[in-house]
């Protein structure tokens, strides 16, 4: 079976090989940079579709809520959370299920001036192991869509947020499975949502470029990582019409 024929993985840790090897090559980042142009957050070196505009919007929402202690769920290699925490001038805690990503995030904290103010831990979105009410702000960038038990994830986020704390996240939301019901059942109120303009076209352009550059990506990141990315690039575009990328904000009920 060639990479393009592989089914789309639903494993929560499916990007482990990509995140573990991302620093070894430039092709993947060049694809995003070429397509996103000035809106590409080069310093963040994200794996995914986050833009500078997204980061500014996320930081702005959290700033309006006067966030003082920030949690990043599904932090990956740390860049987006570190950028936002630095912008807000607040301490950061990040959790991710992929140990290699957590290690990379810890190593990157110093480059954001956050070495003494950021800590990263291996943990799942459904069981962070963090104290109840430990944060008044939480962010997640393009990660919660991968969590199988979304009800448990939002219950956990409600648990670790103080009453009145703000959650803001980007994700893909299937039309048949809106996030509102999960958030409401977990105890969140003041839910707002907006579709991220232009995201679909940029995502499709990225997927097409990944398919064109599959060989280079395989040489740089390894066969397993290339197969994951190629399968996603093959199957995902057909899903995007009914699965827009959105930014959602909600408040932990008092």
mmCIF file of C-alpha atoms in Angstrom, residues 85-173:
data_model
loop_
_atom_site.group_PDB
_atom_site.id
_atom_site.type_symbol
_atom_site.label_atom_id
_atom_site.label_comp_id
_atom_site.label_asym_id
_atom_site.label_seq_id
_atom_site.Cartn_x
_atom_site.Cartn_y
_atom_site.Cartn_z
ATOM 1 C CA UNK A 85 1.991 33.751 27.209
ATOM 2 C CA UNK A 86 4.812 36.158 26.322
ATOM 3 C CA UNK A 87 2.292 38.539 24.740
ATOM 4 C CA UNK A 88 0.189 38.469 27.911
ATOM 5 C CA UNK A 89 3.237 38.470 30.224
ATOM 6 C CA UNK A 90 1.896 35.528 32.224
ATOM 7 C CA UNK A 91 3.265 32.125 33.297
ATOM 8 C CA UNK A 92 2.449 29.142 31.101
ATOM 9 C CA UNK A 93 1.766 25.468 31.715
ATOM 10 C CA UNK A 94 1.545 23.191 28.692
ATOM 11 C CA UNK A 95 0.418 19.577 28.410
ATOM 12 C CA UNK A 96 0.573 17.146 25.510
ATOM 13 C CA UNK A 97 0.382 13.369 25.160
ATOM 14 C CA UNK A 98 3.512 13.227 22.978
ATOM 15 C CA UNK A 99 6.680 13.179 25.072
ATOM 16 C CA UNK A 100 8.908 14.277 22.186
ATOM 17 C CA UNK A 101 6.786 17.382 21.690
ATOM 18 C CA UNK A 102 6.883 18.222 25.393
ATOM 19 C CA UNK A 103 10.680 17.926 25.405
ATOM 20 C CA UNK A 104 10.925 20.258 22.406
ATOM 21 C CA UNK A 105 8.595 22.761 24.080
ATOM 22 C CA UNK A 106 10.734 22.780 27.211
ATOM 23 C CA UNK A 107 13.834 23.417 25.126
ATOM 24 C CA UNK A 108 12.175 26.293 23.261
ATOM 25 C CA UNK A 109 10.949 28.235 26.300
ATOM 26 C CA UNK A 110 14.211 30.141 26.679
ATOM 27 C CA UNK A 111 14.056 31.511 23.131
ATOM 28 C CA UNK A 112 10.760 33.209 24.056
ATOM 29 C CA UNK A 113 12.195 34.614 27.280
ATOM 30 C CA UNK A 114 10.005 32.150 29.212
ATOM 31 C CA UNK A 115 12.586 29.752 30.660
ATOM 32 C CA UNK A 116 11.615 30.463 34.274
ATOM 33 C CA UNK A 117 7.910 30.983 33.595
ATOM 34 C CA UNK A 118 6.901 27.973 31.510
ATOM 35 C CA UNK A 119 6.542 24.300 32.373
ATOM 36 C CA UNK A 120 5.532 21.465 30.057
ATOM 37 C CA UNK A 121 4.247 18.029 31.023
ATOM 38 C CA UNK A 122 3.165 14.798 29.379
ATOM 39 C CA UNK A 123 -0.557 14.434 30.020
ATOM 40 C CA UNK A 124 -3.824 14.031 28.152
ATOM 41 C CA UNK A 125 -6.567 16.590 27.656
ATOM 42 C CA UNK A 126 -8.943 14.316 29.569
ATOM 43 C CA UNK A 127 -6.634 13.860 32.582
ATOM 44 C CA UNK A 128 -4.080 16.652 32.961
ATOM 45 C CA UNK A 129 -3.119 15.794 36.527
ATOM 46 C CA UNK A 130 -3.189 19.518 37.308
ATOM 47 C CA UNK A 131 -4.810 21.043 40.405
ATOM 48 C CA UNK A 132 -8.461 22.052 40.336
ATOM 49 C CA UNK A 133 -8.966 25.763 39.790
ATOM 50 C CA UNK A 134 -5.298 26.302 39.030
ATOM 51 C CA UNK A 135 -5.789 28.585 36.021
ATOM 52 C CA UNK A 136 -7.914 31.510 34.947
ATOM 53 C CA UNK A 137 -7.158 31.082 31.252
ATOM 54 C CA UNK A 138 -6.799 28.102 28.927
ATOM 55 C CA UNK A 139 -5.932 27.911 25.246
ATOM 56 C CA UNK A 140 -5.750 25.097 22.736
ATOM 57 C CA UNK A 141 -4.589 25.454 19.138
ATOM 58 C CA UNK A 142 -5.863 22.905 16.608
ATOM 59 C CA UNK A 143 -5.660 20.026 19.100
ATOM 60 C CA UNK A 144 -9.048 19.297 20.676
ATOM 61 C CA UNK A 145 -10.506 17.901 17.456
ATOM 62 C CA UNK A 146 -8.200 14.883 17.872
ATOM 63 C CA UNK A 147 -9.448 14.024 21.359
ATOM 64 C CA UNK A 148 -11.867 11.095 21.182
ATOM 65 C CA UNK A 149 -13.726 11.761 24.438
ATOM 66 C CA UNK A 150 -14.562 15.440 24.048
ATOM 67 C CA UNK A 151 -17.014 15.408 26.935
ATOM 68 C CA UNK A 152 -14.231 14.286 29.277
ATOM 69 C CA UNK A 153 -11.827 16.856 27.843
ATOM 70 C CA UNK A 154 -14.183 19.775 28.457
ATOM 71 C CA UNK A 155 -15.040 18.498 31.928
ATOM 72 C CA UNK A 156 -11.325 18.435 32.680
ATOM 73 C CA UNK A 157 -10.869 21.956 31.341
ATOM 74 C CA UNK A 158 -13.741 23.143 33.495
ATOM 75 C CA UNK A 159 -12.164 21.445 36.504
ATOM 76 C CA UNK A 160 -8.760 23.119 36.130
ATOM 77 C CA UNK A 161 -10.218 26.562 35.396
ATOM 78 C CA UNK A 162 -11.336 28.859 38.188
ATOM 79 C CA UNK A 163 -14.955 30.035 38.094
ATOM 80 C CA UNK A 164 -15.056 32.839 35.565
ATOM 81 C CA UNK A 165 -11.935 31.565 33.813
ATOM 82 C CA UNK A 166 -11.784 31.790 30.026
ATOM 83 C CA UNK A 167 -11.212 28.969 27.530
ATOM 84 C CA UNK A 168 -10.397 29.888 23.938
ATOM 85 C CA UNK A 169 -9.438 27.433 21.243
ATOM 86 C CA UNK A 170 -9.189 26.799 17.525
ATOM 87 C CA UNK A 171 -10.398 23.533 16.086
ATOM 88 C CA UNK A 172 -12.304 21.917 13.241
ATOM 89 C CA UNK A 173 -16.001 21.560 13.985
#
